[in-house]
mmCIF file of C-alpha atoms in Angstrom:
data_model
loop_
_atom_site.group_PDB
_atom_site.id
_atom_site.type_symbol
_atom_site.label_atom_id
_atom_site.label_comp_id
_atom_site.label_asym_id
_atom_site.label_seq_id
_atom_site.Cartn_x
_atom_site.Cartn_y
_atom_site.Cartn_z
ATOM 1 C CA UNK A 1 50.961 -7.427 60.998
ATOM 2 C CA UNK A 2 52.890 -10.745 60.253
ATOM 3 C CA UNK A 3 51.884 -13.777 59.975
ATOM 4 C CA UNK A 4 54.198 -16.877 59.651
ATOM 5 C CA UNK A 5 53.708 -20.596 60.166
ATOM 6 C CA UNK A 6 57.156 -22.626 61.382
ATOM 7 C CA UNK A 7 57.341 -26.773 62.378
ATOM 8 C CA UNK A 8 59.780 -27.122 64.972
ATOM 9 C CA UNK A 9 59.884 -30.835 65.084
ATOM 10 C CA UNK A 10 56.666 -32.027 66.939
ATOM 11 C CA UNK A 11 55.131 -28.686 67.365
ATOM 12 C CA UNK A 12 53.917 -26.501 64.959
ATOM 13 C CA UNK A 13 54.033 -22.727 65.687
ATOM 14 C CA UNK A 14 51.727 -20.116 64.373
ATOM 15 C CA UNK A 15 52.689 -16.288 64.971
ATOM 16 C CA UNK A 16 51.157 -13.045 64.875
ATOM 17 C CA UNK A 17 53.051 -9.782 65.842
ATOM 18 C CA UNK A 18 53.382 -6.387 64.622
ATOM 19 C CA UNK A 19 57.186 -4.932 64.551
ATOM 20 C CA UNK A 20 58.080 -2.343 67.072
ATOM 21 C CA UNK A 21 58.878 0.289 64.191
ATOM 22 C CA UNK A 22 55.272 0.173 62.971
ATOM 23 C CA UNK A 23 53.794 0.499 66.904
ATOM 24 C CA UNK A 24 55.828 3.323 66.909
ATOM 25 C CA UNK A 25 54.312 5.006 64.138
ATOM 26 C CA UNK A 26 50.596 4.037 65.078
ATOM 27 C CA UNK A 27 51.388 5.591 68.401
ATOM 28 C CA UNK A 28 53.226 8.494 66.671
ATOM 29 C CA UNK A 29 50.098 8.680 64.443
ATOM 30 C CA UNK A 30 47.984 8.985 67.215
ATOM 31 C CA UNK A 31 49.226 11.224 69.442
ATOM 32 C CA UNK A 32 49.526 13.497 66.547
ATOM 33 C CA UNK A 33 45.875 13.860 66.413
ATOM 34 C CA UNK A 34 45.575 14.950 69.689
ATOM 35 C CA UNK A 35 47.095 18.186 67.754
ATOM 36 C CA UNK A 36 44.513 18.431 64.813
ATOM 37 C CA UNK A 37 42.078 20.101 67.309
ATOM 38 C CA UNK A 38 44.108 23.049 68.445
ATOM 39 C CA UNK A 39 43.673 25.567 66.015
ATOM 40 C CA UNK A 40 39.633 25.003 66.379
ATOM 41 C CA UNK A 41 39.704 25.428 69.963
ATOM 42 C CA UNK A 42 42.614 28.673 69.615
ATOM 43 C CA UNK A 43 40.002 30.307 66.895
ATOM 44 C CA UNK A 44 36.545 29.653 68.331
ATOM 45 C CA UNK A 45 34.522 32.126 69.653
ATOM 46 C CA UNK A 46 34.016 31.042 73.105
ATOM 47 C CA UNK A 47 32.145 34.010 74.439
ATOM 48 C CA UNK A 48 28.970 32.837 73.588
ATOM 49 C CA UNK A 49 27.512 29.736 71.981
ATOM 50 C CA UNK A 50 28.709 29.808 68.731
ATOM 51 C CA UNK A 51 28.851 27.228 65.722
ATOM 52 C CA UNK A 52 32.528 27.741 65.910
ATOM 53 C CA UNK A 53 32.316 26.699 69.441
ATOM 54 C CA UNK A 54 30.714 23.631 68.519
ATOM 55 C CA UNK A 55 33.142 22.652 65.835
ATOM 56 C CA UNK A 56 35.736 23.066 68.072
ATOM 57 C CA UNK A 57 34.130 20.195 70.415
ATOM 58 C CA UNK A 58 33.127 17.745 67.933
ATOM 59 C CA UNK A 59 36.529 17.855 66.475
ATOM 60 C CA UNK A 60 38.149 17.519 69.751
ATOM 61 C CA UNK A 61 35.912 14.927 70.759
ATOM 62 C CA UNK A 62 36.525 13.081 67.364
ATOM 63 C CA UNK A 63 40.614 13.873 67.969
ATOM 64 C CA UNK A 64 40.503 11.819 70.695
ATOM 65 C CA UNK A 65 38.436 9.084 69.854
ATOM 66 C CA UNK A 66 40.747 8.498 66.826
ATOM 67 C CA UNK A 67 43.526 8.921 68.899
ATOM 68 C CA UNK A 68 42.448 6.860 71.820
ATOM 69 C CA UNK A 69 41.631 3.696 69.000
ATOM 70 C CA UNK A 70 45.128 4.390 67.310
ATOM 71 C CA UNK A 71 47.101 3.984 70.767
ATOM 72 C CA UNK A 72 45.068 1.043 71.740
ATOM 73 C CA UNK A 73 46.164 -0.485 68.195
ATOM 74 C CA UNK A 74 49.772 0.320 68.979
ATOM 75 C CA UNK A 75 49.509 -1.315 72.473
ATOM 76 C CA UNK A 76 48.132 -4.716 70.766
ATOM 77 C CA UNK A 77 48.803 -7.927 71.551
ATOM 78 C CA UNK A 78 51.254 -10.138 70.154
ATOM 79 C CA UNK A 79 49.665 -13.823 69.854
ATOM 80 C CA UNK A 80 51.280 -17.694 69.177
ATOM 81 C CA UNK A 81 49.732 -21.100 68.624
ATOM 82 C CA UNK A 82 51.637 -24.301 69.225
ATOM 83 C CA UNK A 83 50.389 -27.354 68.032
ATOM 84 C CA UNK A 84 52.026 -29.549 70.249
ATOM 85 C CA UNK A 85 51.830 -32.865 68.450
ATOM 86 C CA UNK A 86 53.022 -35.522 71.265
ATOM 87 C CA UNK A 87 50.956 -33.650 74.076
ATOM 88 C CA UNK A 88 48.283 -33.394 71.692
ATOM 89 C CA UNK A 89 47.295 -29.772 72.241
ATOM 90 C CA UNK A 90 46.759 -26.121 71.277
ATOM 91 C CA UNK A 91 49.189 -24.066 73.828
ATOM 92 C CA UNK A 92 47.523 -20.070 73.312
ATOM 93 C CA UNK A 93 50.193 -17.327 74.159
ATOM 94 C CA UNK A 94 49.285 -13.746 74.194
ATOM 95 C CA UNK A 95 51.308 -11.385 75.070
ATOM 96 C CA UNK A 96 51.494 -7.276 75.543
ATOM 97 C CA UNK A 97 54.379 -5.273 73.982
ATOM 98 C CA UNK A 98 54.837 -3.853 77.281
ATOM 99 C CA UNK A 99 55.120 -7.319 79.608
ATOM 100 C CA UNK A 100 51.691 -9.031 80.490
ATOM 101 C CA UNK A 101 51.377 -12.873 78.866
ATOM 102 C CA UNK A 102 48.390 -14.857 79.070
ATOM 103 C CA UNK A 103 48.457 -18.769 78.129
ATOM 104 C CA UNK A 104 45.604 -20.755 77.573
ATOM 105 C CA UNK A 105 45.699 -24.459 77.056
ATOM 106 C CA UNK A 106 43.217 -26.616 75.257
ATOM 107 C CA UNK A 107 43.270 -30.201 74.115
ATOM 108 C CA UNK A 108 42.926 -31.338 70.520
ATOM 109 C CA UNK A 109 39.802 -32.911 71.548
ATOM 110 C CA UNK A 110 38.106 -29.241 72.205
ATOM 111 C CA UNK A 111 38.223 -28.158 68.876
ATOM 112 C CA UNK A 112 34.993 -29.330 67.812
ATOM 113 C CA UNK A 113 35.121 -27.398 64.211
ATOM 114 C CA UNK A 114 37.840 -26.208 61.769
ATOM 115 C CA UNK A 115 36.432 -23.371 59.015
ATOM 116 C CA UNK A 116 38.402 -21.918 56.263
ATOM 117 C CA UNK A 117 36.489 -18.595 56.000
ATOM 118 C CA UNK A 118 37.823 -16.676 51.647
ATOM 119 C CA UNK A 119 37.622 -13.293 50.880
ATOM 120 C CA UNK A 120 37.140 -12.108 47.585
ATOM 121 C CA UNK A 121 38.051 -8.392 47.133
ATOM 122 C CA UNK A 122 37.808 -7.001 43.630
ATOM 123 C CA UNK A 123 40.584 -7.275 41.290
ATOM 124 C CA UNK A 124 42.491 -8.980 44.044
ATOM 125 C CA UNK A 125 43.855 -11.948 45.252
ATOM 126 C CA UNK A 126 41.637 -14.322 47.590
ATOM 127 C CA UNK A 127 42.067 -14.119 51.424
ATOM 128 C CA UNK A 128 41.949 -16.812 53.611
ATOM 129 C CA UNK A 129 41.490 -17.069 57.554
ATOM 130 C CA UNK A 130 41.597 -20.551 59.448
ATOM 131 C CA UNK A 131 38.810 -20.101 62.604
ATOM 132 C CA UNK A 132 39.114 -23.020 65.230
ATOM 133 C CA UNK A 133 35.893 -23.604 67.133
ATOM 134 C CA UNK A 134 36.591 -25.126 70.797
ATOM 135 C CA UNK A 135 34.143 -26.604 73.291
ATOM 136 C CA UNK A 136 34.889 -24.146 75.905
ATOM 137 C CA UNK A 137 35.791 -20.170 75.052
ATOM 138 C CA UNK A 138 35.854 -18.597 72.171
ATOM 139 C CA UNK A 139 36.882 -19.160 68.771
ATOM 140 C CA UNK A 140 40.236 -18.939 67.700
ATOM 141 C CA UNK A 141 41.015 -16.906 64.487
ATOM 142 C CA UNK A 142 44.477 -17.386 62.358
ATOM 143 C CA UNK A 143 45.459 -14.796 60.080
ATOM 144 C CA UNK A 144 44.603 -13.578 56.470
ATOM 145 C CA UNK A 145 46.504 -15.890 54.238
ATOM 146 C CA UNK A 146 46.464 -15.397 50.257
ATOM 147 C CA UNK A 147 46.301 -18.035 47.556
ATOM 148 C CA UNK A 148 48.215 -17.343 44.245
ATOM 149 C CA UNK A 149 46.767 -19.476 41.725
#
């Protein structure tokens, strides 16, 4: 996922998207374990009930709950925030990769609280998110951003 931060004279636009080429390969990812079950299910013994039998579901039912959460990660949501400085206000544009937007609009008078949230992994650089708390809905997250001191 990229993040990137441009000021376009009086509005200041924060984006979020994830390139086509990696969708792909999520999806790609994830329809390939829809294959991972198929030698279980060819080699079971389904004449009776048999552990093999039962392998064979749980790692079917497991393919497919992996593969289910890797397509819905493909089919994510692109999002942008523009600060709109002369309007004063937050303009919220989501948007599918496969048509479907959704704007929101809220006034800079809504956000009643700005948090910087840091992450400290180990042996790593820190991680920082931006989370804007409005009067009405919920809060709005900004990316992972990293510090280099």
């Amino acid at each position: 996922m990229a993040f990137s931060f441009t000021d376009t004279g009086g509005v200041l636009v924060y984006t979020e998207k994830v390139s086509p080429a990696l969708r792909l390969f999520i999806a790609g990812i994830g329809l390939a374990m829809l294959l991972v079950p198929l030698p279980f299910v060819r080699h079971a013994d389904w004449s009776s009930v048999s552990a093999s039998a039962a392998l064979a579901v749980l790692v079917s039912l497991l393919a497919l709950v992996f593969a289910a959460a890797l397509l819905v990660l493909a089919a994510g949501e692109a999002r942008e925030l523009r600060f709109e400085r002369e309007e004063r206000r937050i303009v919220h544009v989501r948007q599918r990769p496969f048509g479907g937007r959704r704007e929101t609009v809220h006034a800079f008078a809504d956000v009643l609280a700005v948090q910087v949230h840091e992450e400290r992994p180990p042996d790593s650089t820190p991680n920082f998110s931006l989370q804007l708390r409005l009067a009405r809905g919920e809060p709005i997250e900004l990316g992972a951003y990293h510090h280099r001191e």
